[in-house]
Tab-separated table of N, CA and C in Angstrom:
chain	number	residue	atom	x	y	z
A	1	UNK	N	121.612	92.508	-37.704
A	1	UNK	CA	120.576	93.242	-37.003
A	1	UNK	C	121.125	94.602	-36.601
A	2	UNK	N	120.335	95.524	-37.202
A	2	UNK	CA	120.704	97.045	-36.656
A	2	UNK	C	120.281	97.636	-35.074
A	3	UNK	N	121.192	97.915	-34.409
A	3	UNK	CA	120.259	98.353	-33.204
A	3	UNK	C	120.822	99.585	-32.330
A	4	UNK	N	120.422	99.661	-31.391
A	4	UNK	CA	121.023	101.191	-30.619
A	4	UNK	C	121.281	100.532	-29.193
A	5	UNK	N	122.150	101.253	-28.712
A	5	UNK	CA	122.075	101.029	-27.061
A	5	UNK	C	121.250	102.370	-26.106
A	6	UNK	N	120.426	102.198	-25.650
A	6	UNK	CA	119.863	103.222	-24.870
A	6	UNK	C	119.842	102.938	-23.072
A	7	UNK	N	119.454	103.843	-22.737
A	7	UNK	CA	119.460	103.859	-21.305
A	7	UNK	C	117.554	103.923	-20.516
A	8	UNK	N	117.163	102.519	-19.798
A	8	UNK	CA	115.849	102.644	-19.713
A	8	UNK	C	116.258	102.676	-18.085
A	9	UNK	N	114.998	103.608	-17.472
A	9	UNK	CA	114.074	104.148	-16.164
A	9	UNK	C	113.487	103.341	-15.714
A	10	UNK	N	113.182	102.669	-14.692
A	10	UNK	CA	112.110	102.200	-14.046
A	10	UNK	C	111.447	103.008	-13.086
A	11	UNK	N	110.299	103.301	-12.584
A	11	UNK	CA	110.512	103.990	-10.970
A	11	UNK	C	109.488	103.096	-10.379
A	12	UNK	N	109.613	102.961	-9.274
A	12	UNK	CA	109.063	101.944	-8.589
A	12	UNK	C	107.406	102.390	-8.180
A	13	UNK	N	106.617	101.605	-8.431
A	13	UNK	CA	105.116	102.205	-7.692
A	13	UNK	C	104.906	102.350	-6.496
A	14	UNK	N	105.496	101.430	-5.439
A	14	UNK	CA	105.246	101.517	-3.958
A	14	UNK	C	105.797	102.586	-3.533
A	15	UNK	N	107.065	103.079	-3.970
A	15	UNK	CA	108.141	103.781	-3.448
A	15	UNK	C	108.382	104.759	-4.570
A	16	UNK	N	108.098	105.828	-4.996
A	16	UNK	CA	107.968	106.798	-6.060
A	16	UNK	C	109.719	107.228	-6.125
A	17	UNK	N	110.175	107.102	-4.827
A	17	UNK	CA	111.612	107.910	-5.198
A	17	UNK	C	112.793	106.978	-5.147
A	18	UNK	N	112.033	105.773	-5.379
A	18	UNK	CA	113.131	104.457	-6.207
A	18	UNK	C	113.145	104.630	-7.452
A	19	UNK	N	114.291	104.383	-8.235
A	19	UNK	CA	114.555	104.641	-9.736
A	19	UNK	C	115.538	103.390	-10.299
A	20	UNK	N	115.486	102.722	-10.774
A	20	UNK	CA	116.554	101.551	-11.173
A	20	UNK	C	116.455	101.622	-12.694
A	21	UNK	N	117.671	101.920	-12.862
A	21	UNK	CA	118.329	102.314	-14.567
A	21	UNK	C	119.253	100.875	-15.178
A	22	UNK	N	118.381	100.975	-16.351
A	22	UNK	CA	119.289	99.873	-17.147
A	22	UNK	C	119.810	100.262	-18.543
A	23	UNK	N	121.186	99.858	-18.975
A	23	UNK	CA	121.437	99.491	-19.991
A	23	UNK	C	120.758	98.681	-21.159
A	24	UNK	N	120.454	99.180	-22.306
A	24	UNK	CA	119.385	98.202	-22.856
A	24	UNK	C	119.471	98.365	-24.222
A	25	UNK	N	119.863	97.028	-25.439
A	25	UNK	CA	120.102	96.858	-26.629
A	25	UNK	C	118.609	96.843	-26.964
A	26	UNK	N	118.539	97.010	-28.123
A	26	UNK	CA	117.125	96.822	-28.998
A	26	UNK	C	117.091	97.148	-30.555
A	27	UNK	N	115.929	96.487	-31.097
A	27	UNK	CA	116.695	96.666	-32.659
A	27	UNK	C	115.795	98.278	-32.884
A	28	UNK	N	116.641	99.211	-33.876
A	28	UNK	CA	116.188	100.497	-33.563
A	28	UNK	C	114.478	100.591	-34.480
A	29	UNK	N	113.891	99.593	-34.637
A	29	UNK	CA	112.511	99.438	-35.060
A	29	UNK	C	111.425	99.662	-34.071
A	30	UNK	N	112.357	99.177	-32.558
A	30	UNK	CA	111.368	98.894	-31.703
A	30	UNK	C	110.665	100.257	-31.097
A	31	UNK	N	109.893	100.382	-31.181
A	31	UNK	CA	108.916	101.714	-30.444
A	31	UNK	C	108.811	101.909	-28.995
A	32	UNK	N	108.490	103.142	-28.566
A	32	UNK	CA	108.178	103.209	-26.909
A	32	UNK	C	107.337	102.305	-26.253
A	33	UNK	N	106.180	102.087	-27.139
A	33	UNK	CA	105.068	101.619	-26.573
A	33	UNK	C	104.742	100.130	-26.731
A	34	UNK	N	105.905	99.376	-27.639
A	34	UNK	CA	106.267	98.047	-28.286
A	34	UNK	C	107.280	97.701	-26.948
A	35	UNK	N	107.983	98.365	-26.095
A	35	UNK	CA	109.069	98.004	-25.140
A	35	UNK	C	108.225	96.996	-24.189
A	36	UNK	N	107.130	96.902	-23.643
A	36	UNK	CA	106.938	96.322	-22.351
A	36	UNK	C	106.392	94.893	-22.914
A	37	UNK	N	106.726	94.687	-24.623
A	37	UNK	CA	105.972	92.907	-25.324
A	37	UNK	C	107.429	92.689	-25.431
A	38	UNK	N	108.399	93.603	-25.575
A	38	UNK	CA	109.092	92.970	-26.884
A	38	UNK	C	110.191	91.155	-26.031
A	39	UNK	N	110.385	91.196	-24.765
A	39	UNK	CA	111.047	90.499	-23.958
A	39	UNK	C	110.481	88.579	-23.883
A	40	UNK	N	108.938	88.884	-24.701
A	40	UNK	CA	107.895	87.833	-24.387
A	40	UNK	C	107.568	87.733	-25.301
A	41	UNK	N	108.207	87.978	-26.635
A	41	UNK	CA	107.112	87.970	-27.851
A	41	UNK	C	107.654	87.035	-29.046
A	42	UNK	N	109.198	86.839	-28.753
A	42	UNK	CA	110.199	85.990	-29.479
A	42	UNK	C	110.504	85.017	-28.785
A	43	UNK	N	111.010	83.881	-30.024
A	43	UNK	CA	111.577	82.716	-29.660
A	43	UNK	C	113.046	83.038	-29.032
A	44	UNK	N	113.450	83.914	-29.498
A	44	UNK	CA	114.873	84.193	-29.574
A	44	UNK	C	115.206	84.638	-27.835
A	45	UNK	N	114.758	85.748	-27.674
A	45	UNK	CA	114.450	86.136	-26.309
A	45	UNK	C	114.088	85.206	-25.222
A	46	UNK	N	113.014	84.370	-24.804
A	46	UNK	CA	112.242	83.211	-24.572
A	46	UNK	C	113.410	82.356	-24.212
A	47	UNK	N	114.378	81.639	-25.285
A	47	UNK	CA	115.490	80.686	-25.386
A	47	UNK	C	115.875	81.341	-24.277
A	48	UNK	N	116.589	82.585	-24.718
A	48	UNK	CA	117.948	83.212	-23.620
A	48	UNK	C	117.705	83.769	-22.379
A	49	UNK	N	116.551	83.702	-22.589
A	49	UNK	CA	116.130	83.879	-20.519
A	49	UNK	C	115.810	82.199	-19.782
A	50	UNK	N	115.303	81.263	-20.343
A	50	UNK	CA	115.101	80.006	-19.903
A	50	UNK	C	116.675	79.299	-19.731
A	51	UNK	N	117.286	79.437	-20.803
A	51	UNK	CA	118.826	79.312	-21.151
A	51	UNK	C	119.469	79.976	-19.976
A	52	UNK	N	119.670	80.757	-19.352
A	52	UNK	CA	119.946	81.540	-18.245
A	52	UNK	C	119.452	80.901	-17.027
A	53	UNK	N	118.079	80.731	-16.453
A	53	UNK	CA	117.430	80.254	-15.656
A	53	UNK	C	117.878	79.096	-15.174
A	54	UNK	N	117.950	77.914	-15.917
A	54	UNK	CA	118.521	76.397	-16.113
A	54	UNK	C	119.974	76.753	-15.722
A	55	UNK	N	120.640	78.096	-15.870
A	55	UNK	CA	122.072	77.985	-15.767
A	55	UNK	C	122.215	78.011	-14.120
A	56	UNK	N	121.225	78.934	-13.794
A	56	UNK	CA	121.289	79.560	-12.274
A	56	UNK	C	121.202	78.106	-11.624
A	57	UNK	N	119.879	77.649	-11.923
A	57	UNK	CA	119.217	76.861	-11.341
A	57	UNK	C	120.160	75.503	-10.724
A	58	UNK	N	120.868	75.176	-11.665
A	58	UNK	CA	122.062	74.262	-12.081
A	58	UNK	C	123.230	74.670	-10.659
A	59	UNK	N	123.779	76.097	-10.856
A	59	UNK	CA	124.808	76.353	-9.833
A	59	UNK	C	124.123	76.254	-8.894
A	60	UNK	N	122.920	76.763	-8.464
A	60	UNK	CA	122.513	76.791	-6.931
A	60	UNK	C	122.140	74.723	-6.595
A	61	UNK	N	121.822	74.141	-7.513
A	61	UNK	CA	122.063	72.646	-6.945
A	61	UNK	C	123.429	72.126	-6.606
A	62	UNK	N	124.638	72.551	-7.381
A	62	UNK	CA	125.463	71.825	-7.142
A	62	UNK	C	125.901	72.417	-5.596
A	63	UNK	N	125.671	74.151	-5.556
A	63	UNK	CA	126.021	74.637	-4.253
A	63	UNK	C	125.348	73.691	-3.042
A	64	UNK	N	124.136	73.798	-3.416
A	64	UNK	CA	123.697	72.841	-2.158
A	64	UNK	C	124.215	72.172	-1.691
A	65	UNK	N	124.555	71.100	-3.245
A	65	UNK	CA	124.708	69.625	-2.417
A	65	UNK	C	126.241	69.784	-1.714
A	66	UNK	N	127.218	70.562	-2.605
A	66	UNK	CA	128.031	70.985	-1.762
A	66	UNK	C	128.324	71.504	-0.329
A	67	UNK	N	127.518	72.557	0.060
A	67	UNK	CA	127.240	72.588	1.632
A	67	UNK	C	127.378	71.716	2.036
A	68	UNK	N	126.031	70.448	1.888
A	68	UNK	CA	125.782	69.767	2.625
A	68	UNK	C	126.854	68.478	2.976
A	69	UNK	N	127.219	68.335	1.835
A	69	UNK	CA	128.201	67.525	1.843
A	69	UNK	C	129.486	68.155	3.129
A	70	UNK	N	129.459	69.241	3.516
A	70	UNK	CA	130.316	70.435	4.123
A	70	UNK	C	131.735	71.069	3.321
A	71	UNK	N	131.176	70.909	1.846
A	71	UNK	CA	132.599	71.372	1.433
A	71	UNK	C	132.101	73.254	0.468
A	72	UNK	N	133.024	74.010	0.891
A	72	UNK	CA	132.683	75.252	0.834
A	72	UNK	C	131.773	75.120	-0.817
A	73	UNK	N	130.997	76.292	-1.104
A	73	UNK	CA	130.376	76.854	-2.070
A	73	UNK	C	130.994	77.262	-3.512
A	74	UNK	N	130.783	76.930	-4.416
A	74	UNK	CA	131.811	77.360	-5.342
A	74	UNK	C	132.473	79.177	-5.413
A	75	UNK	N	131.149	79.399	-5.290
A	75	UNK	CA	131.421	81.178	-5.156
A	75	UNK	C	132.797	81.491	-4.032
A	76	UNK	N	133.044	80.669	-3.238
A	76	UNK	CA	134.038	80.887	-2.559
A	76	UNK	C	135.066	80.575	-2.560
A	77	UNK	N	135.091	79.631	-3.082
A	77	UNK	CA	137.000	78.981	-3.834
A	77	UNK	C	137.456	79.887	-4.301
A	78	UNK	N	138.611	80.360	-4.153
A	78	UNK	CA	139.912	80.706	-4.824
A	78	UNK	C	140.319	80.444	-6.236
C-alpha cells in the first residue's frame, strides 16, 4: 500500500481558538473530501479500532478489580 504521512487540523466549534493537530497515514488515493468516511468505511479500520477498545476495556477491568482488591494499579508498578 502506497501512502503519505500528512499533518491534519481540527478546530473546535464551541471554542474557535482550540486547534488539535494530528499526525495522519492515508493511502495517497484518499481525497479531502473522502477524509471524514474513510475511518468507518473498512473492515480493516473497524477491526483496529474495536481491537483497541477491547484492549482498553480489558486494562481498566483488571485495574479495578485490582483497587479493590487494595493492591496498587498496574500503571503504577515499577
Amino acid at each position: 500500500m502506497d501512502g503519505d504521512i500528512g499533518l491534519l487540523a481540527r478546530r473546535s466549534i464551541s471554542d474557535t481558538d482550540e486547534i488539535a493537530y494530528y499526525v495522519c497515514y492515508g493511502p495517497r488515493r484518499s481525497s479531502l473530501a473522502g477524509l471524514d468516511h474513510y475511518q468507518v468505511r473498512s473492515w480493516r479500520a473497524w477491526y483496529a479500532r474495536i481491537t483497541l477498545s477491547m484492549l482498553a476495556h480489558a486494562w481498566l477491568v483488571v485495574s479495578r478489580a485490582l483497587v479493590i482488591k487494595g493492591e496498587p494499579a498496574p500503571a503504577n508498578q515499577a
